[in-house]
XYZ file of N, CA and C in Angstrom:
354
model
N -24.226 40.378 -41.324
C -24.467 41.374 -40.291
C -23.581 41.062 -39.092
N -22.745 42.025 -38.713
C -21.859 41.844 -37.566
C -22.577 42.272 -36.304
N -22.404 41.507 -35.254
C -22.962 41.860 -33.942
C -21.881 41.770 -32.878
N -21.967 42.654 -31.897
C -21.127 42.589 -30.707
C -22.044 42.340 -29.519
N -21.775 41.287 -28.781
C -22.605 40.929 -27.637
C -21.755 40.972 -26.375
N -22.182 41.811 -25.439
C -21.438 42.009 -24.201
C -22.037 41.188 -23.072
N -21.201 40.883 -22.098
C -21.662 40.205 -20.893
C -20.710 40.540 -19.755
N -21.182 40.279 -18.519
C -20.301 40.406 -17.369
C -20.523 41.611 -16.492
N -21.441 42.485 -16.839
C -21.698 43.626 -15.969
C -22.438 43.209 -14.719
N -22.701 44.176 -13.859
C -23.437 43.878 -12.637
C -23.052 44.803 -11.518
N -23.291 44.324 -10.302
C -23.039 45.113 -9.095
C -21.779 44.614 -8.408
N -20.919 45.535 -8.016
C -19.721 45.186 -7.268
C -19.543 46.176 -6.129
N -18.911 45.730 -5.073
C -18.601 46.621 -3.962
C -17.321 47.400 -4.263
N -17.147 48.555 -3.660
C -15.871 49.261 -3.807
C -14.703 48.358 -3.430
N -13.677 48.364 -4.283
C -12.542 47.474 -4.081
C -12.699 46.126 -4.745
N -13.876 45.860 -5.262
C -14.147 44.573 -5.890
C -13.722 44.528 -7.346
N -14.088 43.427 -8.004
C -13.693 43.193 -9.384
C -14.875 42.715 -10.215
N -14.807 43.019 -11.490
C -15.727 42.491 -12.493
C -14.939 42.259 -13.774
N -15.436 41.333 -14.588
C -14.810 41.087 -15.887
C -15.865 41.173 -16.970
N -15.651 42.055 -17.915
C -16.562 42.210 -19.045
C -16.011 41.444 -20.243
N -16.936 40.907 -21.030
C -16.579 40.226 -22.272
C -17.418 40.791 -23.405
N -16.868 40.763 -24.592
C -17.604 41.225 -25.774
C -17.177 40.355 -26.947
N -18.131 39.614 -27.491
C -17.848 38.693 -28.586
C -18.444 39.212 -29.879
N -17.637 39.195 -30.923
C -18.087 39.613 -32.249
C -18.470 38.394 -33.063
N -19.566 38.513 -33.814
C -20.006 37.421 -34.668
C -20.525 37.980 -35.984
N -20.610 37.101 -36.982
C -21.077 37.520 -38.287
C -19.988 37.339 -39.333
N -20.115 38.081 -40.421
C -19.126 38.008 -41.498
C -17.935 38.879 -41.098
N -16.848 38.228 -40.691
C -15.678 38.924 -40.184
C -14.430 38.406 -40.877
N -13.727 39.286 -41.559
C -12.455 38.915 -42.162
C -11.293 39.313 -41.277
N -11.435 40.431 -40.598
C -10.372 40.894 -39.703
C -10.955 41.888 -38.709
N -10.391 41.877 -37.507
C -10.777 42.859 -36.490
C -9.559 43.677 -36.137
N -9.648 44.958 -36.310
C -8.527 45.837 -36.002
C -8.614 46.227 -34.524
N -8.684 47.487 -34.216
C -8.720 47.903 -32.812
C -10.056 47.533 -32.169
N -9.979 47.031 -30.952
C -11.163 46.763 -30.122
C -11.036 47.603 -28.861
N -12.164 47.985 -28.304
C -12.073 48.831 -27.123
C -13.318 48.834 -26.279
N -13.184 49.458 -25.138
C -14.291 49.648 -24.205
C -14.471 51.140 -23.932
N -15.712 51.573 -23.913
C -16.082 52.930 -23.601
C -17.131 52.884 -22.488
N -17.339 54.000 -21.827
C -18.384 54.050 -20.808
C -19.094 55.393 -20.845
N -20.318 55.361 -20.337
C -21.139 56.570 -20.357
C -22.033 56.593 -19.139
N -22.103 57.759 -18.505
C -23.041 57.979 -17.418
C -24.060 59.018 -17.867
N -25.168 59.072 -17.129
C -26.277 59.947 -17.527
C -25.816 61.387 -17.595
N -26.081 62.025 -18.721
C -25.755 63.438 -18.865
C -24.340 63.726 -19.299
N -23.545 62.677 -19.466
C -22.154 62.864 -19.885
C -21.908 62.193 -21.226
N -20.862 62.648 -21.899
C -20.494 62.027 -23.155
C -19.802 60.680 -22.909
N -19.916 59.826 -23.906
C -19.238 58.537 -23.824
C -17.725 58.770 -23.838
N -17.019 58.078 -22.951
C -15.567 58.263 -22.868
C -14.841 56.947 -23.081
N -13.641 57.056 -23.640
C -12.821 55.876 -23.868
C -12.289 55.359 -22.537
N -12.368 54.062 -22.355
C -11.802 53.422 -21.166
C -10.472 52.759 -21.514
N -10.503 51.931 -22.556
C -9.288 51.217 -22.947
C -9.444 50.689 -24.366
N -8.336 50.594 -25.078
C -8.335 49.986 -26.408
C -7.161 49.026 -26.540
N -7.310 48.090 -27.468
C -6.227 47.152 -27.774
C -6.213 46.942 -29.280
N -5.031 47.082 -29.876
C -4.900 46.906 -31.313
C -4.773 45.426 -31.661
N -4.805 45.139 -32.960
C -4.625 43.760 -33.402
C -3.270 43.227 -32.945
N -2.287 44.111 -32.848
C -0.964 43.718 -32.374
C -0.835 43.772 -30.867
N -1.977 43.946 -30.179
C -2.062 43.937 -28.714
C -1.357 45.097 -28.048
N -1.302 46.214 -28.731
C -0.864 47.457 -28.090
C -2.074 48.043 -27.381
N -1.900 48.368 -26.102
C -3.019 48.835 -25.298
C -2.907 50.317 -24.968
N -4.068 50.895 -24.678
C -4.151 52.303 -24.298
C -5.250 52.418 -23.262
N -5.023 53.217 -22.213
C -5.986 53.333 -21.122
C -6.258 54.786 -20.772
N -7.494 55.033 -20.325
C -7.809 56.311 -19.706
C -7.006 56.404 -18.412
N -6.548 57.611 -18.113
C -5.706 57.781 -16.925
C -6.380 57.263 -15.655
N -7.681 57.407 -15.569
C -8.381 57.063 -14.321
C -8.427 55.555 -14.054
N -8.139 54.737 -15.073
C -8.227 53.284 -14.885
C -6.866 52.597 -14.966
N -5.832 53.362 -15.265
C -4.490 52.754 -15.375
C -4.094 52.091 -14.059
N -3.576 50.880 -14.179
C -3.172 50.135 -12.997
C -4.302 49.363 -12.343
N -5.534 49.615 -12.757
C -6.692 48.911 -12.172
C -7.398 48.030 -13.199
N -7.496 48.491 -14.427
C -8.192 47.757 -15.487
C -7.177 47.173 -16.460
N -7.525 46.021 -17.020
C -6.683 45.393 -18.034
C -7.551 44.956 -19.204
N -7.203 45.412 -20.398
C -7.911 45.000 -21.600
C -7.101 43.914 -22.288
N -7.797 42.934 -22.838
C -7.135 41.862 -23.569
C -8.086 41.367 -24.655
N -7.554 40.570 -25.568
C -8.387 40.059 -26.649
C -7.967 38.642 -26.999
N -8.931 37.900 -27.521
C -8.697 36.553 -28.022
C -9.079 36.577 -29.496
N -8.093 36.558 -30.360
C -8.352 36.699 -31.792
C -8.980 35.444 -32.403
N -8.867 34.316 -31.737
C -9.532 33.107 -32.217
C -11.027 33.187 -31.943
N -11.366 33.718 -30.790
C -12.781 33.811 -30.393
C -13.406 35.152 -30.774
N -12.627 36.040 -31.396
C -13.132 37.379 -31.761
C -13.749 38.076 -30.548
N -13.060 38.005 -29.437
C -13.594 38.502 -28.172
C -12.598 39.453 -27.510
N -13.140 40.509 -26.918
C -12.332 41.431 -26.129
C -12.828 41.390 -24.695
N -11.897 41.515 -23.766
C -12.212 41.442 -22.337
C -11.766 42.724 -21.643
N -12.418 43.017 -20.526
C -11.981 44.106 -19.662
C -12.028 43.597 -18.226
N -10.866 43.355 -17.667
C -10.771 42.971 -16.258
C -10.679 44.238 -15.432
N -11.640 44.427 -14.538
C -11.723 45.637 -13.742
C -11.498 45.279 -12.278
N -10.412 45.761 -11.715
C -10.088 45.527 -10.308
C -10.100 46.841 -9.540
N -10.109 46.731 -8.236
C -10.088 47.912 -7.358
C -11.134 48.932 -7.783
N -12.331 48.442 -8.004
C -13.405 49.304 -8.497
C -13.750 50.387 -7.479
N -14.113 51.542 -8.009
C -14.550 52.682 -7.190
C -15.904 53.131 -7.709
N -16.680 53.834 -6.863
C -18.016 54.258 -7.302
C -18.008 55.065 -8.605
N -16.933 55.780 -8.865
C -16.846 56.576 -10.090
C -16.750 55.718 -11.349
N -16.540 54.431 -11.189
C -16.531 53.531 -12.343
C -17.946 53.138 -12.771
N -18.936 53.508 -11.971
C -20.318 53.197 -12.311
C -20.707 53.855 -13.625
N -21.182 53.048 -14.559
C -21.531 53.544 -15.892
C -22.084 52.393 -16.717
N -22.603 52.734 -17.885
C -22.891 51.720 -18.892
C -21.636 51.575 -19.745
N -21.168 50.352 -19.872
C -19.944 50.073 -20.625
C -20.304 49.493 -21.991
N -19.682 50.052 -23.009
C -19.928 49.636 -24.391
C -18.630 49.131 -25.012
N -18.701 48.044 -25.732
C -17.533 47.636 -26.501
C -17.658 48.167 -27.921
N -16.516 48.328 -28.537
C -16.428 48.854 -29.898
C -15.370 48.066 -30.647
N -15.610 47.811 -31.921
C -14.625 47.090 -32.700
C -14.613 47.607 -34.128
N -13.423 47.759 -34.653
C -13.197 48.164 -36.042
C -13.057 46.877 -36.849
N -14.106 46.543 -37.612
C -14.192 45.225 -38.228
C -14.253 45.320 -39.746
N -13.454 44.480 -40.388
C -13.522 44.313 -41.832
C -14.350 43.061 -42.110
N -15.531 43.290 -42.633
C -16.400 42.166 -42.989
C -16.965 42.442 -44.364
N -18.252 42.673 -44.411
C -18.879 43.140 -45.637
C -18.676 44.649 -45.677
N -17.496 45.085 -46.024
C -17.091 46.473 -45.842
C -16.318 46.596 -44.533
N -15.953 47.816 -44.185
C -15.232 48.033 -42.928
C -15.899 49.166 -42.178
N -16.187 48.926 -40.896
C -16.793 49.976 -40.089
C -16.602 49.664 -38.615
N -16.935 50.652 -37.780
C -16.922 50.469 -36.343
C -18.293 49.974 -35.895
N -18.277 48.985 -35.039
C -19.508 48.433 -34.477
C -19.524 48.656 -32.974
N -20.751 48.783 -32.428
C -20.932 48.965 -30.987
C -21.754 47.828 -30.410
N -21.431 47.457 -29.182
C -22.279 46.546 -28.445
C -23.478 47.278 -27.878
N -24.360 46.507 -27.223
C -25.604 47.084 -26.716
C -25.418 47.783 -25.375
N -24.288 47.565 -24.741
C -24.021 48.184 -23.442
C -24.351 47.256 -22.293
N -23.544 47.331 -21.245
C -23.794 46.555 -20.038
C -23.567 47.451 -18.820
N -24.484 47.386 -17.881
C -24.424 48.266 -16.709
C -23.418 47.732 -15.689
N -22.558 48.614 -15.218
C -21.656 48.322 -14.108
C -21.971 49.307 -13.003
N -22.281 48.778 -11.833
C -22.596 49.606 -10.675
C -21.665 49.234 -9.532
N -20.990 50.242 -8.992
C -20.076 50.024 -7.867
C -20.658 50.749 -6.660
N -21.082 49.978 -5.698
C -21.753 50.565 -4.539
C -21.682 49.599 -3.376
N -21.634 50.178 -2.171
C -21.658 49.342 -0.978
C -23.082 49.197 -0.468
């Protein structure tokens, strides 16, 4: 059974920074694309950033230049460094990973709350 466990959410002031982590565990042979998504109440979940196994990254326009996604393939972990936070970044952040283990499928983390407020 594969699990994704997130950490690092919390409260930040506008202009501040937070770093999210998401570690995959279980029967894992390979991890393809990993990513971060976010969702606010009443809205659909939206892509924030993704990183491929070859470390090609993709970002939502609203976070370009402020957020950086990275991964550690030894630790099966993906990170999201969030700088210059604005109140509009407030959301529940979910990690996602395309994992080949006992079969291949996309897995989701449980979500971590990020709140940007003064």
